[in-house]
PDB file of C-alpha atoms in Angstrom:
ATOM      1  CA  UNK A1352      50.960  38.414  -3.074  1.00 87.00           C
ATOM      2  CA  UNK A1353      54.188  38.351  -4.682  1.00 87.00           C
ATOM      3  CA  UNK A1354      53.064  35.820  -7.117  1.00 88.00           C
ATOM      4  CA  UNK A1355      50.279  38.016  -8.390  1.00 89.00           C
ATOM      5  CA  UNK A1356      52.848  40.916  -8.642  1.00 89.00           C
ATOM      6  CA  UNK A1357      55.513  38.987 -11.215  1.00 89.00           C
ATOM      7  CA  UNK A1358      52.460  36.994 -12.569  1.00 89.00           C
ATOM      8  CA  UNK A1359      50.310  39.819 -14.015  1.00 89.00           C
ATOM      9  CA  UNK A1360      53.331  41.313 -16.031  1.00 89.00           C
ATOM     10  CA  UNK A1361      53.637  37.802 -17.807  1.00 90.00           C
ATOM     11  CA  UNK A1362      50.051  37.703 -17.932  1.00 90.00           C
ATOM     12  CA  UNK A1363      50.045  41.120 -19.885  1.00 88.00           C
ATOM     13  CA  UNK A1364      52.329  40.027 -22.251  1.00 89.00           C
ATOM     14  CA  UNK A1365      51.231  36.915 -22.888  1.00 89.00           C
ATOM     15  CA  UNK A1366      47.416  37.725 -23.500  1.00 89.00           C
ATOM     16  CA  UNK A1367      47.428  41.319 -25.286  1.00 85.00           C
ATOM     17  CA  UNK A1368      44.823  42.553 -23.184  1.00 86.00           C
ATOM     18  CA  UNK A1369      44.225  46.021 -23.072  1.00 84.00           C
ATOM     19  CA  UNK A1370      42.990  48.239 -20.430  1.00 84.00           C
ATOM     20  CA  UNK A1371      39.790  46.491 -19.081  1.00 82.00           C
ATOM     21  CA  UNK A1372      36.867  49.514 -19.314  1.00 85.00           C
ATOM     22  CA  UNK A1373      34.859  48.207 -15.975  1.00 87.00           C
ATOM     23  CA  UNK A1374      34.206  45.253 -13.249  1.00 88.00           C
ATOM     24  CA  UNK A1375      32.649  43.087 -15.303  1.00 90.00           C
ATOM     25  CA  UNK A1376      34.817  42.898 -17.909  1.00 90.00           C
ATOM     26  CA  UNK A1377      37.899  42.349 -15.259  1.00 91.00           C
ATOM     27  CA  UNK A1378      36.099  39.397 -13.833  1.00 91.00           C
ATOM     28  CA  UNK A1379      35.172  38.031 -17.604  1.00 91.00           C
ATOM     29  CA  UNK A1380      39.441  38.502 -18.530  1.00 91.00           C
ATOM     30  CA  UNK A1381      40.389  36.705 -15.191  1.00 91.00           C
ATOM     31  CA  UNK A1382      37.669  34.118 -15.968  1.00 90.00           C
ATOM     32  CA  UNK A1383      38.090  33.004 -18.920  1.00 90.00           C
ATOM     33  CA  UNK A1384      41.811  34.039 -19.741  1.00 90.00           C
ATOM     34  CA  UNK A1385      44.143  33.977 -16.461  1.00 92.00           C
ATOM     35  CA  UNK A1386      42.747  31.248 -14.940  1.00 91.00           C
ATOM     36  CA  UNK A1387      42.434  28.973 -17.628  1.00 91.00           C
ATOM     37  CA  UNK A1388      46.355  30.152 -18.772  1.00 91.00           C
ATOM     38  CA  UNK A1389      48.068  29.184 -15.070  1.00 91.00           C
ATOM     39  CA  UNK A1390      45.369  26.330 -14.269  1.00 89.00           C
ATOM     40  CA  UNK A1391      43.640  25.316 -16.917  1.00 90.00           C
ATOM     41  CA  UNK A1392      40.286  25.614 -15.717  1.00 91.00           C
ATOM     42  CA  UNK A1393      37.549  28.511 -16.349  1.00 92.00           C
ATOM     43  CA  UNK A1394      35.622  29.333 -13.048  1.00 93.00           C
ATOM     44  CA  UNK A1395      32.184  30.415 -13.336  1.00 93.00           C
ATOM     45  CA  UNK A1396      31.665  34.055 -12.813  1.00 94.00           C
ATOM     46  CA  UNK A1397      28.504  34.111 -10.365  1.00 92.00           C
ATOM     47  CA  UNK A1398      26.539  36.299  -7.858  1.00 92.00           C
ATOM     48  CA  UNK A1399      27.193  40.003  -8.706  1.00 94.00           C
ATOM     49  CA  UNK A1400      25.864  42.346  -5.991  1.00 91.00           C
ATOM     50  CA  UNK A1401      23.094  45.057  -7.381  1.00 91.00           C
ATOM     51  CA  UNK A1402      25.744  47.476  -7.563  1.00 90.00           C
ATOM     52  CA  UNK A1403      27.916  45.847 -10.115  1.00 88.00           C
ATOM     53  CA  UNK A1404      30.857  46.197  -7.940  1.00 91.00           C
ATOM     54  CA  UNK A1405      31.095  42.198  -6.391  1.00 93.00           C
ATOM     55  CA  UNK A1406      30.986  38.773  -7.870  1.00 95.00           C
ATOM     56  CA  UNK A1407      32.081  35.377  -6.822  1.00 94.00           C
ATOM     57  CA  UNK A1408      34.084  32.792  -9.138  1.00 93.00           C
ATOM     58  CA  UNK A1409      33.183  29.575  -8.750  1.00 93.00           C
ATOM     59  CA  UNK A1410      35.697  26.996  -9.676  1.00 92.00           C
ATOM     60  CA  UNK A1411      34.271  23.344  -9.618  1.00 90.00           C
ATOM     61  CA  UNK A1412      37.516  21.406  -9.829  1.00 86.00           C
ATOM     62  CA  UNK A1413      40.391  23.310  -7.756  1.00 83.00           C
ATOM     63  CA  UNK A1414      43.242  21.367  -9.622  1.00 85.00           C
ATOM     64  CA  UNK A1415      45.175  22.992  -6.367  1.00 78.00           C
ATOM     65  CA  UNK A1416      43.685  20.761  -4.125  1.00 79.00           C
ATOM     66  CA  UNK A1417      43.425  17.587  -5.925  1.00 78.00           C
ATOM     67  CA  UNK A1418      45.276  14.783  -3.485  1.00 80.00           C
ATOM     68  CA  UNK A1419      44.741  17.220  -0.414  1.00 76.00           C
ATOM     69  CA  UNK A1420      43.098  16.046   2.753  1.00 77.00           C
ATOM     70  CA  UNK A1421      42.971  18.860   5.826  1.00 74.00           C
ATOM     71  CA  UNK A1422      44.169  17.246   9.070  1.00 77.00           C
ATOM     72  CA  UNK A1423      42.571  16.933  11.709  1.00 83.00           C
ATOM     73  CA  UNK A1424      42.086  20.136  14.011  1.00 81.00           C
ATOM     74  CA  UNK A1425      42.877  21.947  11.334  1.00 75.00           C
ATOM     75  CA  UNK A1426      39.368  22.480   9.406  1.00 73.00           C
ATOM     76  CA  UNK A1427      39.446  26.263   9.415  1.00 75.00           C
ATOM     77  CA  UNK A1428      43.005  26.139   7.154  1.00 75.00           C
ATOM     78  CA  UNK A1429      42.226  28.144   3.395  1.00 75.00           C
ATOM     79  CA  UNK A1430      44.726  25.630   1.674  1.00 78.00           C
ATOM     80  CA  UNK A1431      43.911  27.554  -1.992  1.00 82.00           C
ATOM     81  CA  UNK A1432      44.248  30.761  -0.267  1.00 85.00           C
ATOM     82  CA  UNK A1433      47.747  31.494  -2.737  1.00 87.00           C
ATOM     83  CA  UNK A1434      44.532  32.608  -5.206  1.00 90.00           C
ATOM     84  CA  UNK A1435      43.116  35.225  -3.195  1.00 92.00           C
ATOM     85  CA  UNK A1436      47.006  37.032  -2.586  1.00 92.00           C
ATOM     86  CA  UNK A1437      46.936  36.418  -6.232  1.00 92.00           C
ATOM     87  CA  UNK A1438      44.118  37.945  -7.429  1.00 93.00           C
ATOM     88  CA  UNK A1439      44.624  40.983  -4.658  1.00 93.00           C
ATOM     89  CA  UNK A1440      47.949  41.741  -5.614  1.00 92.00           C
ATOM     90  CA  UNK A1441      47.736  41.206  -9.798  1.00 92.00           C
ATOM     91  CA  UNK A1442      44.464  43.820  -9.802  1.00 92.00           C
ATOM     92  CA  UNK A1443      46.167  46.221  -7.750  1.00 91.00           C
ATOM     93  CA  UNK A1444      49.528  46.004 -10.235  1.00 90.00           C
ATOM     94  CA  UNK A1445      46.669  47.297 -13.117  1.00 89.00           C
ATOM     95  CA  UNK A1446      45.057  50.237 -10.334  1.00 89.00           C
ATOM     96  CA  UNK A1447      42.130  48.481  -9.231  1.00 89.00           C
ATOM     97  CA  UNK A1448      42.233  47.549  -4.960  1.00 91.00           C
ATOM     98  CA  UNK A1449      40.073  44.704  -4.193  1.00 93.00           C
ATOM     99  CA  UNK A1450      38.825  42.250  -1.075  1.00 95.00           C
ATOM    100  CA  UNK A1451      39.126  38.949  -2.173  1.00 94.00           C
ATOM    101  CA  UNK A1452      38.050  35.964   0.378  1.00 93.00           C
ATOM    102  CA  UNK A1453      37.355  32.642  -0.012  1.00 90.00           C
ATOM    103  CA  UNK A1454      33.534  32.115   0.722  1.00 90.00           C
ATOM    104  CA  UNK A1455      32.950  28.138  -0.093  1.00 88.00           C
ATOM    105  CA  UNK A1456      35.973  25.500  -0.086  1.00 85.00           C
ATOM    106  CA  UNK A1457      35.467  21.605  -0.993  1.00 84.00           C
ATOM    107  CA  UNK A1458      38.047  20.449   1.485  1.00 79.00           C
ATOM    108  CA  UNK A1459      36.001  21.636   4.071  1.00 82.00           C
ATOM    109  CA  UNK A1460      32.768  19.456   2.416  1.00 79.00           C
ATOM    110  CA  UNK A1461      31.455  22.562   0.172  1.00 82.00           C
ATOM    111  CA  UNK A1462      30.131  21.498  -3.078  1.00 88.00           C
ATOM    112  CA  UNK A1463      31.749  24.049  -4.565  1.00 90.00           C
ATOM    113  CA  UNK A1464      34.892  26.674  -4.126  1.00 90.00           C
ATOM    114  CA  UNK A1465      34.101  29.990  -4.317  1.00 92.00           C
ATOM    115  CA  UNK A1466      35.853  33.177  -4.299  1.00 93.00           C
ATOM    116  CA  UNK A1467      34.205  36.142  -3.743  1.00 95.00           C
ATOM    117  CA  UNK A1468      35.947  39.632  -5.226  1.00 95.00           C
ATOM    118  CA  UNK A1469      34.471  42.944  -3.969  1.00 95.00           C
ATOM    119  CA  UNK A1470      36.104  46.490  -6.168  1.00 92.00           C
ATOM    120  CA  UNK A1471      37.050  49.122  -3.273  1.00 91.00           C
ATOM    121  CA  UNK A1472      38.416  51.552  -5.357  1.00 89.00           C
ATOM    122  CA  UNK A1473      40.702  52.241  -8.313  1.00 88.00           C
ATOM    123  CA  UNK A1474      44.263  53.539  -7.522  1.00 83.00           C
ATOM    124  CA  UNK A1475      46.038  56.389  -8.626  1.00 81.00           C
ATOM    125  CA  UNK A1476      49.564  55.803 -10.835  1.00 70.00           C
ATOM    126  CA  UNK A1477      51.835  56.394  -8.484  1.00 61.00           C
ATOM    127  CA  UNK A1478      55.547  57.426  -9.883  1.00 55.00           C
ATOM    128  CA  UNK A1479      58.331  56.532  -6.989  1.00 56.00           C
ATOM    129  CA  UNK A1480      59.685  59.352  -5.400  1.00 58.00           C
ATOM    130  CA  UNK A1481      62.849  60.853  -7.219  1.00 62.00           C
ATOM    131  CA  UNK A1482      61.852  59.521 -10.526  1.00 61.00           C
ATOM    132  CA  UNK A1483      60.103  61.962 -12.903  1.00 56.00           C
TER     133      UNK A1483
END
């Protein structure tokens, strides 16, 4: 989580991206910008609900869990889970509170790994008390 927090103000900076106007264009910036700046891959956005308010990513090579093996008894472990407190905690530093889970994982014999990010709502600005 605290990643996300320090990550999405050098993300800002870096990538001059303005104010995102919905969903879709959220999951299209973290697609093909954030990801592919801090891991060099571009995950597939996939599976939108009806609504227009959930999709998954689907990243094919997880260059976080390249030389990782899950030991034994220990199958139900979300090793890449760092990218869900990520992703939770950057979109809420821009107002926008999401669920983010991980759905599919290849070290637990998944073809693929796949996130899946659901919009709950967007959140107010919030100025700390005593400071006007």
């Amino acid at each position: 989580y605290n990643i996300g927090v320090r990550l999405i103000e050098d993300f800002l900076a870096r990538s001059n991206v303005g104010r995102c106007n919905d969903f879709r264009e959220t999951a299209d910036v973290i697609s093909k910008l954030a990801f592919k700046m801090y891991l060099g891959i571009q995950p597939v956005v996939s599976n939108w609900s009806a609504a227009g308010d959930e999709f998954s990513l689907l990243i094919e090579n997880n260059p976080l869990t390249d030389f990782v093996e899950l030991p034994p008894g220990h199958s139900q472990l979300n090793f890449s889970n760092i990218l869900c407190g990520v992703l939770k905690a950057a979109l809420e530093m821009v107002q926008m509170e999401v669920d983010v889970r991980f759905v599919q994982d290849t070290l637990k014999g998944d073809n693929i790994t796949e996130i899946r990010l659901k919009f709950v709502k967007r959140l107010e600005d919030a100025v700390p008390v005593g400071e006007d």
